[in-house]
C-alpha positions as a Python dict, from the first residue, in 0.01 Angstrom:
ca = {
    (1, 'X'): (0, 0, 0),
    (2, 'X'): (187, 274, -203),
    (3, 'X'): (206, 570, -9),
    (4, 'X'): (429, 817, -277),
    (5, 'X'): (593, 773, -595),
    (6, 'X'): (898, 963, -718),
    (7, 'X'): (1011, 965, -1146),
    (8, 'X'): (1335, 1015, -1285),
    (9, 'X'): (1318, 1066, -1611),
    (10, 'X'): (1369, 686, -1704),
    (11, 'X'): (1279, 485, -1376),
    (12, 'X'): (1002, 528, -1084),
    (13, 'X'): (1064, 445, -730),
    (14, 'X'): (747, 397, -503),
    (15, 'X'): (719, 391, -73),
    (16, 'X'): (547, 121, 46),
    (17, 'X'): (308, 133, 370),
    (18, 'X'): (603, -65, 574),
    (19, 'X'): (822, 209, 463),
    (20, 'X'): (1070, 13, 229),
    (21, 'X'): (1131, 106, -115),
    (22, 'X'): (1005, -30, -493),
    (23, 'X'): (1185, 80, -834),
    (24, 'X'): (1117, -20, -1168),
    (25, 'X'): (1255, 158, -1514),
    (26, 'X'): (1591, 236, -1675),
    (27, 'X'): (1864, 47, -1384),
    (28, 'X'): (2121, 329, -1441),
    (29, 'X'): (1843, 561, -1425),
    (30, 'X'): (1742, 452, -1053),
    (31, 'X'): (1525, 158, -1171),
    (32, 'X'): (1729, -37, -963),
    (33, 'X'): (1782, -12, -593),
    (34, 'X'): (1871, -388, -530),
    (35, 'X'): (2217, -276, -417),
    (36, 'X'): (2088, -60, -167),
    (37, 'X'): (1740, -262, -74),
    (38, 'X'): (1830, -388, 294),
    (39, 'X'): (1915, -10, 346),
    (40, 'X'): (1579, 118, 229),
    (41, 'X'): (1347, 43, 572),
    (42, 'X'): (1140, 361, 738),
    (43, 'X'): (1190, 543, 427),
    (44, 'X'): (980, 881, 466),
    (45, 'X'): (1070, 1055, 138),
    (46, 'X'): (1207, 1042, -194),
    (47, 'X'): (1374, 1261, -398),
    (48, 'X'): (1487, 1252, -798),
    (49, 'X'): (1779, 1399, -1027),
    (50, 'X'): (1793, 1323, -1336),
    (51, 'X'): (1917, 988, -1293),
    (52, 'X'): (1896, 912, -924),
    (53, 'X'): (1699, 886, -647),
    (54, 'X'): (1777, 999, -238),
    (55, 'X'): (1582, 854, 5),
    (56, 'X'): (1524, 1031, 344),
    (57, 'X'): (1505, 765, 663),
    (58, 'X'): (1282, 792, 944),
    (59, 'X'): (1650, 832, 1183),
    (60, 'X'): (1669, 1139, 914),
    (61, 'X'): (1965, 958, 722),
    (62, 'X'): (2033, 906, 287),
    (63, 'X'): (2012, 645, 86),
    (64, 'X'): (2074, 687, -244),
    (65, 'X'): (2071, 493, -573),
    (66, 'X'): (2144, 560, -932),
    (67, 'X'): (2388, 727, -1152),
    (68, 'X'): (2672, 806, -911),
    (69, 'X'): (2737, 1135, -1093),
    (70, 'X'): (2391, 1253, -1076),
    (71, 'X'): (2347, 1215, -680),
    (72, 'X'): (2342, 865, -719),
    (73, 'X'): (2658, 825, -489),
    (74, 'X'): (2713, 1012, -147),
    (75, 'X'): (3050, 907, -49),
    (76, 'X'): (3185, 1297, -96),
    (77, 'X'): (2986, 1403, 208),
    (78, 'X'): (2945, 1082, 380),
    (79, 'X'): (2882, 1128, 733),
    (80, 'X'): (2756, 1445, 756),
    (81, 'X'): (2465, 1317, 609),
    (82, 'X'): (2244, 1288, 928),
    (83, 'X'): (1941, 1496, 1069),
    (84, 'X'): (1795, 1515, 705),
    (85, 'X'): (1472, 1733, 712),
    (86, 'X'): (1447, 1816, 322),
    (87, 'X'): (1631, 1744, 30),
    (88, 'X'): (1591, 1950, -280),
    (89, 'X'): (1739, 1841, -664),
    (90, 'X'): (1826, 1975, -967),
    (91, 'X'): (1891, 1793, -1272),
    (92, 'X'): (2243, 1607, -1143),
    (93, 'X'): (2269, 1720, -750),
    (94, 'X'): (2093, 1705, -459),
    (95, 'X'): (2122, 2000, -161),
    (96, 'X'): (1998, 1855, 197),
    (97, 'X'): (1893, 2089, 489),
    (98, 'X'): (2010, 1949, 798),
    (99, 'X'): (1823, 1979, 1152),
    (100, 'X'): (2106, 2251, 1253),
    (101, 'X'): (1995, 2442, 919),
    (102, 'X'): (2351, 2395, 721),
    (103, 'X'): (2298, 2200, 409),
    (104, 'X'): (2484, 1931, 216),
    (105, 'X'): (2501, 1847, -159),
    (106, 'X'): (2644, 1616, -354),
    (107, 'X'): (2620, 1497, -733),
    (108, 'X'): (2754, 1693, -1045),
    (109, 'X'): (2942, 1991, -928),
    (110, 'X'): (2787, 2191, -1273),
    (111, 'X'): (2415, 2140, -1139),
    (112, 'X'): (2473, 2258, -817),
    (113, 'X'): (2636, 1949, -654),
    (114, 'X'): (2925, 2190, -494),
    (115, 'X'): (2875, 2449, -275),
    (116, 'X'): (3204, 2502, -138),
    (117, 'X'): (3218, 2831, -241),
    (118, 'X'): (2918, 2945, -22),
    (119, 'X'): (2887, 2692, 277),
    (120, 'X'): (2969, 2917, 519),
    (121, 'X'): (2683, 3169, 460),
    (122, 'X'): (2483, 2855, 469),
    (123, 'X'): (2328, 2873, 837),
    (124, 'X'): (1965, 2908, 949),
    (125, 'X'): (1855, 2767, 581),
    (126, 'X'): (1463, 2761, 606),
    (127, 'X'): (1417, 2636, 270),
    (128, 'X'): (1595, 2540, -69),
    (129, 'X'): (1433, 2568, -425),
    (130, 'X'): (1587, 2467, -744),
    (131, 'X'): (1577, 2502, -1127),
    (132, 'X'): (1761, 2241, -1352),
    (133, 'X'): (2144, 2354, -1266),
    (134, 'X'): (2111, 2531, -979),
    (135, 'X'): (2005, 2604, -609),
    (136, 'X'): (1852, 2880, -391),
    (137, 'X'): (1857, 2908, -29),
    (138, 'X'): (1605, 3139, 204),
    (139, 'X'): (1800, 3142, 581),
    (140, 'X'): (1611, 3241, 890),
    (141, 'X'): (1633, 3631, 818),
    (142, 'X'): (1495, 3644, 490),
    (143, 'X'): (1772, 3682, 280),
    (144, 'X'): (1881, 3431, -2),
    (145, 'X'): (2191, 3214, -79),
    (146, 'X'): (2231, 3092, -438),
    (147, 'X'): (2518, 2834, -605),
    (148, 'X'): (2545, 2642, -901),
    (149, 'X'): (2524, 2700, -1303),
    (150, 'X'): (2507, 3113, -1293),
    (151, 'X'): (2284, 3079, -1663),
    (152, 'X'): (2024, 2891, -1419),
    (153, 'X'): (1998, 3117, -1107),
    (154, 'X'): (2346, 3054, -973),
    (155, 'X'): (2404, 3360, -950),
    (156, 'X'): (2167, 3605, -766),
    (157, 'X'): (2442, 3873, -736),
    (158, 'X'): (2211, 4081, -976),
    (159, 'X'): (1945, 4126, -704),
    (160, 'X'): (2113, 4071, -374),
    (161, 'X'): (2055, 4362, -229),
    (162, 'X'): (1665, 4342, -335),
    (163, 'X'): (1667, 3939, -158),
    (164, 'X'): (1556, 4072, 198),
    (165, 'X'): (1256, 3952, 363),
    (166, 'X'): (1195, 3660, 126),
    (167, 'X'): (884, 3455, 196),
    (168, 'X'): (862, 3189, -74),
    (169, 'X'): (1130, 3142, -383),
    (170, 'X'): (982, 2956, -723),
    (171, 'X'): (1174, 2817, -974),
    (172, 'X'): (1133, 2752, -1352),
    (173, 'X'): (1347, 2490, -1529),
    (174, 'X'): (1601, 2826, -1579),
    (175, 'X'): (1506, 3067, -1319),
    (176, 'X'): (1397, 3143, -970),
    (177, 'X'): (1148, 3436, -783),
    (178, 'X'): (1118, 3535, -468),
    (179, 'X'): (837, 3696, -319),
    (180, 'X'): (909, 3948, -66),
    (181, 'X'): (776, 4060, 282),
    (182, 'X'): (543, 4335, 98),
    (183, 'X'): (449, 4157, -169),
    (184, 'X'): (641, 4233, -440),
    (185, 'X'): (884, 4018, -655),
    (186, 'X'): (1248, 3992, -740),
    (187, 'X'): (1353, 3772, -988),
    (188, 'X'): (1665, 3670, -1198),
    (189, 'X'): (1781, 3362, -1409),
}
């Protein structure tokens, strides 16, 4: 009764039709949930770093499992962590959009696992893409947020004043594009 599997690298976790949660693979690669199995009930999505694996609950709350310095461990933003609609990853963080629209990460701070430095522009988040070290953010008016490894997309400072009216952002393993209200594309990475 599998109803989706998610892959690290090293380990595979797979929802069950009662909602609970199977992993097999590397353990410190998210192969093994067994600390967190009682946890893992109504599980609607998974999502993978490199080495760890977030589960979003029905109640819209995280579980996670794996290497704590990939995303594996979510004490740093504890709980905030409620109203989860999405969670995007790159290779060691995870970035959550909450039901207000602000969004949450955790995991290495060099893949995007801090976002201190732009969490208050963070508001009205639509969606979030990522590439391997870093995140991008399209809010409610079209315009984009970006944090984490500048060589990956961190830093969109480049083209900010092309980012408005964003429809859709895509990401490489390196860089991200955005195509805009009329059609055309902005990129940078």
């Amino acid at each position: 009764g599998v109803q989706q599997i998610q892959a690290t690298p090293g380990a595979f976790a797979a929802i069950l039709a009662d909602g609970s949660v199977v992993s097999w693979g590397i353990p410190d690669a998210g192969g093994d949930s067994s600390a967190v199995r009682d946890q893992l009930r109504a599980v609607q999505k998974i999502q993978a770093t490199s080495h760890a694996l977030a589960a979003i609950l029905e109640d819209g709350s995280v579980v996670t499992w794996g290497d704590a310095e990939c995303g594996g461990d979510t004490s740093a933003v504890g709980e905030q962590l409620r109203g989860v609609q999405q969670i995007q990853a790159t290779h060691g963080a995870f970035a959550a959009i909450l039901a207000d629209g602000s969004v949450l990460t955790w995991g290495n701070p060099d893949c995007g696992g801090d976002s201190a430095a732009v969490q208050d522009q963070l508001k009205g988040v639509q969606q979030v893409q990522s590439t391997e070290d870093a995140f991008a953010a399209i809010l409610e008016e079209g315009s984009v947020i970006t944090w984490g490894d500048a060589d990956y997309g961190g830093d969109s400072s480049a083209v900010r004043d092309q980012l408005r009216g964003v429809q859709q952002i895509q990401a490489t393993p390196g860089a991200f594009a955005a195509i805009l209200a009329d059609g055309s594309v902005v990129s940078w990475g």
